[in-house]
Amino acid sequence: MTVPAHTPEWEVYFCDINERPACVSVDLAFEHEAPIPGKDRAFELVVALQEPDADGFPADEAEWEQLEAVEEALVEEFQNSLQAAFVGKLLHDGKRSFYFYSAQEALPEVIATNIMQQFPAYTFASNTLHDPDWGLYLDFLFPEPVDMQSIKNSRILRMMEEQGDEHYIPRPVLHFISFATEADRVAFKSEAEGAGYTLVQEGKNQNESDVPFSVVIAKAQAVTEEDIHTTTLGLWHLAEEFKGVYGGWQAQVVKEND
């Protein structure tokens, strides 16, 4: 049996950890592979930043470049020597953490220590965890549904930009939400209309037995990343108030001379 080659699917999202901002980079492609038999040891390398800003992120470009150099050296050696899976990295509270899975318990620490000798200005710590269920990846690094929506937003915006979209130009944006009961849908529509949304369509989801009552609402707005993230987050939480599920958004590409 031939094992399909792994095709990375890296995405970035922001969240709060212990009331401090965090930036998580994760290879989403491992969701469909985890847990990988034989790679039951999770390894974490934590590197302390030299000059973090107020948010705990690198304060200048030079440090970003140094962290990229550390990452390149780590990934190359871990993949070549251990056939390790590089699943994610975290930037939080003045530290950059890297996460791998392999079959080895002690060797990753030895390799990481040797690599970090190339970067004597940085202090670091490491930890190895027996994690056969890949909980560190699936429960910690992998985005929550609301964070996944932000990732989907960014993907759509990138596709629109490739087609020449000018995000700052307002246009109708459609949003799709589904509910368990008709009463929940009615209550949501009332709140949404009070927030300036107009009803486009409502119907039944034939393939969604848990949330069969659907609604499409719209509002004219710009589709900058900040605007879309703010809008979808607000509708996500509003839908939750009425036991609904936010299903995403859609808008036409608008160019400068349209």
Short mmCIF file of C-alpha atoms in Angstrom, two decimals:
data_model
loop_
_atom_site.label_atom_id
_atom_site.label_comp_id
_atom_site.label_asym_id
_atom_site.label_seq_id
_atom_site.Cartn_x
_atom_site.Cartn_y
_atom_site.Cartn_z
CA MET A 1 0.00 0.00 0.00
CA THR A 2 1.43 3.38 -1.03
CA VAL A 3 1.23 6.14 1.57
CA PRO A 4 0.24 9.47 -0.07
CA ALA A 5 2.87 12.18 0.14
CA HIS A 6 2.13 14.85 2.71
CA THR A 7 1.13 18.18 1.13
CA PRO A 8 1.46 20.97 3.72
CA GLU A 9 -1.45 23.36 4.23
CA TRP A 10 -0.08 26.07 6.49
CA GLU A 11 -2.37 28.76 7.87
CA VAL A 12 -2.04 31.45 10.54
CA TYR A 13 -4.57 32.65 13.07
CA PHE A 14 -4.56 34.92 16.12
CA CYS A 15 -6.06 34.20 19.51
CA ASP A 16 -5.55 34.94 23.23
CA ILE A 17 -3.73 32.56 25.57
CA ASN A 18 -3.81 33.47 29.27
CA GLU A 19 -5.10 36.92 28.32
CA ARG A 20 -2.09 37.58 26.07
CA PRO A 21 -2.16 37.75 22.26
CA ALA A 22 -0.87 34.71 20.42
CA CYS A 23 -0.10 33.93 16.79
CA VAL A 24 -0.50 30.28 15.82
CA SER A 25 0.84 28.79 12.58
CA VAL A 26 -0.43 25.26 11.92
CA ASP A 27 -0.27 22.71 9.13
CA LEU A 28 -3.98 21.95 8.69
CA ALA A 29 -3.25 19.01 6.38
CA PHE A 30 -2.34 16.82 9.34
CA GLU A 31 -5.98 16.92 10.49
CA HIS A 32 -6.73 14.10 8.05
CA GLU A 33 -3.59 12.11 8.95
CA ALA A 34 -3.47 12.43 12.73
CA PRO A 35 -2.59 10.47 14.69
CA ILE A 36 0.17 8.99 12.53
CA PRO A 37 1.09 5.49 13.73
CA GLY A 38 4.61 5.35 15.09
CA LYS A 39 4.94 9.11 15.55
CA ASP A 40 3.68 9.19 19.13
CA ARG A 41 6.22 11.56 20.68
CA ALA A 42 5.48 15.29 20.59
CA PHE A 43 8.52 17.56 20.89
CA GLU A 44 8.37 21.25 21.82
CA LEU A 45 11.26 23.70 21.50
CA VAL A 46 10.66 27.09 23.14
CA VAL A 47 12.99 29.95 22.16
CA ALA A 48 12.94 33.20 24.16
CA LEU A 49 12.84 36.34 22.03
CA GLN A 50 15.60 38.87 22.51
CA GLU A 51 13.52 42.02 21.98
CA PRO A 52 9.76 41.38 22.17
CA ASP A 53 7.34 44.26 21.71
CA ALA A 54 4.44 45.06 24.05
CA ASP A 55 2.40 42.20 22.58
CA GLY A 56 5.21 39.70 23.02
CA PHE A 57 6.06 39.54 19.31
CA PRO A 58 9.43 40.37 17.68
CA ALA A 59 10.02 44.11 17.73
CA ASP A 60 12.11 44.32 14.55
CA GLU A 61 12.68 42.62 11.21
CA ALA A 62 16.12 41.33 12.19
CA GLU A 63 14.65 39.13 14.90
CA TRP A 64 11.98 37.76 12.54
CA GLU A 65 14.82 36.77 10.20
CA GLN A 66 16.72 35.08 13.01
CA LEU A 67 13.67 33.07 14.05
CA GLU A 68 13.15 32.01 10.43
CA ALA A 69 16.77 30.82 10.35
CA VAL A 70 16.21 28.80 13.53
CA GLU A 71 13.08 27.27 12.02
CA GLU A 72 14.77 26.35 8.75
CA ALA A 73 17.63 24.62 10.56
CA LEU A 74 15.29 22.74 12.89
CA VAL A 75 12.88 21.58 10.22
CA GLU A 76 15.61 20.40 7.86
CA GLU A 77 17.42 18.36 10.52
CA PHE A 78 14.29 16.95 12.18
CA GLN A 79 12.81 15.85 8.87
CA ASN A 80 16.06 14.40 7.53
CA SER A 81 17.27 12.69 10.73
CA LEU A 82 13.98 11.73 12.41
CA GLN A 83 11.42 11.81 9.59
CA ALA A 84 9.57 14.06 12.03
CA ALA A 85 6.29 15.82 11.26
CA PHE A 86 6.51 19.60 11.71
CA VAL A 87 2.93 20.40 12.75
CA GLY A 88 2.96 23.97 14.04
CA LYS A 89 4.55 26.90 15.79
CA LEU A 90 3.40 29.45 18.34
CA LEU A 91 4.37 33.05 19.03
CA HIS A 92 3.24 34.09 22.50
CA ASP A 93 4.39 36.18 25.44
CA GLY A 94 7.92 36.76 24.19
CA LYS A 95 8.55 33.18 23.06
CA ARG A 96 8.60 31.24 19.78
CA SER A 97 7.67 27.56 20.15
CA PHE A 98 8.10 24.84 17.52
CA TYR A 99 6.22 21.53 17.54
CA PHE A 100 7.15 18.18 15.97
CA TYR A 101 6.01 14.57 16.15
CA SER A 102 8.39 11.64 15.75
CA ALA A 103 9.07 8.14 17.05
CA GLN A 104 12.00 9.29 19.19
CA GLU A 105 12.01 10.30 22.87
CA ALA A 106 15.53 11.53 23.66
CA LEU A 107 17.07 12.21 20.24
CA PRO A 108 14.98 15.32 19.39
CA GLU A 109 16.36 17.16 22.41
CA VAL A 110 19.94 16.25 21.46
CA ILE A 111 19.42 17.43 17.89
CA ALA A 112 17.70 20.65 18.96
CA THR A 113 20.49 21.45 21.44
CA ASN A 114 23.11 20.98 18.73
CA ILE A 115 21.21 23.21 16.31
CA MET A 116 20.71 25.97 18.89
CA GLN A 117 24.50 26.15 19.30
CA GLN A 118 24.40 27.94 15.94
CA PHE A 119 22.32 30.67 17.62
CA PRO A 120 24.20 31.43 20.86
CA ALA A 121 22.31 34.68 21.49
CA TYR A 122 19.11 32.74 22.19
CA THR A 123 18.09 30.86 25.31
CA PHE A 124 15.75 27.91 24.90
CA ALA A 125 13.99 25.05 26.62
CA SER A 126 12.55 21.80 25.33
CA ASN A 127 10.01 19.19 26.30
CA THR A 128 9.03 15.74 25.01
CA LEU A 129 5.53 14.34 25.54
CA HIS A 130 4.12 10.88 24.90
CA ASP A 131 1.11 11.87 22.83
CA PRO A 132 -0.21 8.91 20.79
CA ASP A 133 -3.57 10.65 20.19
CA TRP A 134 -1.90 13.83 18.94
CA GLY A 135 -3.76 15.91 21.49
CA LEU A 136 -1.19 18.72 21.36
CA TYR A 137 -1.89 19.15 17.65
CA LEU A 138 -5.65 18.48 17.58
CA ASP A 139 -6.65 20.13 20.86
CA PHE A 140 -4.09 22.92 21.25
CA LEU A 141 -2.65 23.99 17.89
CA PHE A 142 -5.60 23.21 15.63
CA PRO A 143 -7.97 26.19 15.33
CA GLU A 144 -11.31 26.34 17.09
CA PRO A 145 -14.31 26.67 14.73
CA VAL A 146 -14.46 30.45 15.11
CA ASP A 147 -10.71 30.70 14.36
CA MET A 148 -11.21 28.43 11.36
CA GLN A 149 -13.78 30.92 10.09
CA SER A 150 -11.12 33.65 10.21
CA ILE A 151 -8.81 31.39 8.20
CA LYS A 152 -11.57 30.80 5.64
CA ASN A 153 -12.14 34.57 5.47
CA SER A 154 -8.49 35.15 4.64
CA ARG A 155 -8.54 32.44 1.97
CA ILE A 156 -11.57 34.00 0.27
CA LEU A 157 -10.04 37.47 0.41
CA ARG A 158 -6.81 36.19 -1.14
CA MET A 159 -8.77 34.58 -3.98
CA MET A 160 -10.73 37.81 -4.53
CA GLU A 161 -7.52 39.85 -4.54
CA GLU A 162 -6.04 37.55 -7.18
CA GLN A 163 -9.06 38.38 -9.32
CA GLY A 164 -8.41 42.11 -8.96
CA ASP A 165 -10.83 42.92 -6.16
CA GLU A 166 -10.53 46.28 -4.44
CA HIS A 167 -11.47 45.31 -0.90
CA TYR A 168 -12.18 48.87 0.25
CA ILE A 169 -15.13 49.30 -2.18
CA PRO A 170 -18.47 48.53 -0.46
CA ARG A 171 -20.72 45.89 -2.02
CA PRO A 172 -23.53 43.59 -0.77
CA VAL A 173 -22.10 40.76 1.33
CA LEU A 174 -24.29 37.68 1.83
CA HIS A 175 -24.15 35.59 5.01
CA PHE A 176 -25.50 32.06 5.48
CA ILE A 177 -26.83 30.87 8.84
CA SER A 178 -28.80 27.75 9.85
CA PHE A 179 -30.92 26.96 12.91
CA ALA A 180 -32.38 24.00 14.74
CA THR A 181 -35.89 25.46 14.96
CA GLU A 182 -38.09 27.93 13.11
CA ALA A 183 -38.49 29.94 16.32
CA ASP A 184 -34.71 30.40 16.60
CA ARG A 185 -34.54 31.55 13.00
CA VAL A 186 -37.33 34.08 13.54
CA ALA A 187 -35.62 35.48 16.65
CA PHE A 188 -32.29 35.74 14.84
CA LYS A 189 -33.85 37.52 11.86
CA SER A 190 -35.32 40.15 14.17
CA GLU A 191 -31.93 40.82 15.78
CA ALA A 192 -30.13 40.87 12.44
CA GLU A 193 -32.61 43.30 10.89
CA GLY A 194 -32.14 45.56 13.91
CA ALA A 195 -28.40 45.51 13.15
CA GLY A 196 -28.97 46.68 9.58
CA TYR A 197 -29.09 43.39 7.69
CA THR A 198 -31.75 42.66 5.08
CA LEU A 199 -33.39 39.27 4.47
CA VAL A 200 -32.39 37.72 1.13
CA GLN A 201 -33.76 34.22 1.41
CA GLU A 202 -34.91 31.58 3.86
CA GLY A 203 -35.52 27.88 3.33
CA LYS A 204 -34.80 24.32 4.46
CA ASN A 205 -31.46 22.48 4.42
CA GLN A 206 -32.20 19.00 3.08
CA ASN A 207 -28.86 17.58 4.26
CA GLU A 208 -28.64 19.28 7.66
CA SER A 209 -30.93 17.44 10.05
CA ASP A 210 -29.52 19.23 13.12
CA VAL A 211 -29.95 22.75 11.72
CA PRO A 212 -32.51 22.49 8.91
CA PHE A 213 -33.83 26.08 8.97
CA SER A 214 -31.63 28.33 6.84
CA VAL A 215 -31.49 32.05 6.24
CA VAL A 216 -29.46 34.33 4.00
CA ILE A 217 -28.97 37.94 5.08
CA ALA A 218 -27.03 40.78 3.47
CA LYS A 219 -25.49 44.16 4.16
CA ALA A 220 -23.42 46.49 1.96
CA GLN A 221 -19.88 46.90 3.27
CA ALA A 222 -16.20 46.92 2.38
CA VAL A 223 -14.45 43.56 2.47
CA THR A 224 -11.14 44.51 4.01
CA GLU A 225 -9.72 41.84 6.28
CA GLU A 226 -10.57 43.84 9.40
CA ASP A 227 -14.14 44.53 8.24
CA ILE A 228 -14.85 40.92 7.29
CA HIS A 229 -13.33 39.43 10.44
CA THR A 230 -15.31 41.85 12.62
CA THR A 231 -18.55 41.14 10.75
CA THR A 232 -18.26 37.36 10.69
CA LEU A 233 -17.23 37.20 14.35
CA GLY A 234 -20.26 39.29 15.30
CA LEU A 235 -22.65 37.14 13.28
CA TRP A 236 -21.00 33.95 14.55
CA HIS A 237 -21.74 34.91 18.15
CA LEU A 238 -25.21 36.22 17.31
CA ALA A 239 -26.06 32.93 15.62
CA GLU A 240 -24.81 31.04 18.69
CA GLU A 241 -27.20 33.02 20.89
CA PHE A 242 -30.08 31.43 18.94
CA LYS A 243 -28.55 27.94 18.68
CA GLY A 244 -27.59 28.67 15.09
CA VAL A 245 -24.55 27.83 12.97
CA TYR A 246 -22.79 30.49 10.91
CA GLY A 247 -22.04 28.99 7.50
CA GLY A 248 -19.92 31.64 5.80
CA TRP A 249 -20.23 34.55 3.42
CA GLN A 250 -20.03 35.47 -0.23
CA ALA A 251 -19.57 38.67 -2.24
CA GLN A 252 -18.92 39.70 -5.82
CA VAL A 253 -15.47 40.80 -6.92
CA VAL A 254 -15.45 44.58 -7.45
CA LYS A 255 -12.70 46.26 -9.44
CA GLU A 256 -11.71 49.93 -9.49
CA ASN A 257 -13.42 50.74 -12.81
CA ASP A 258 -16.56 48.62 -12.38
#
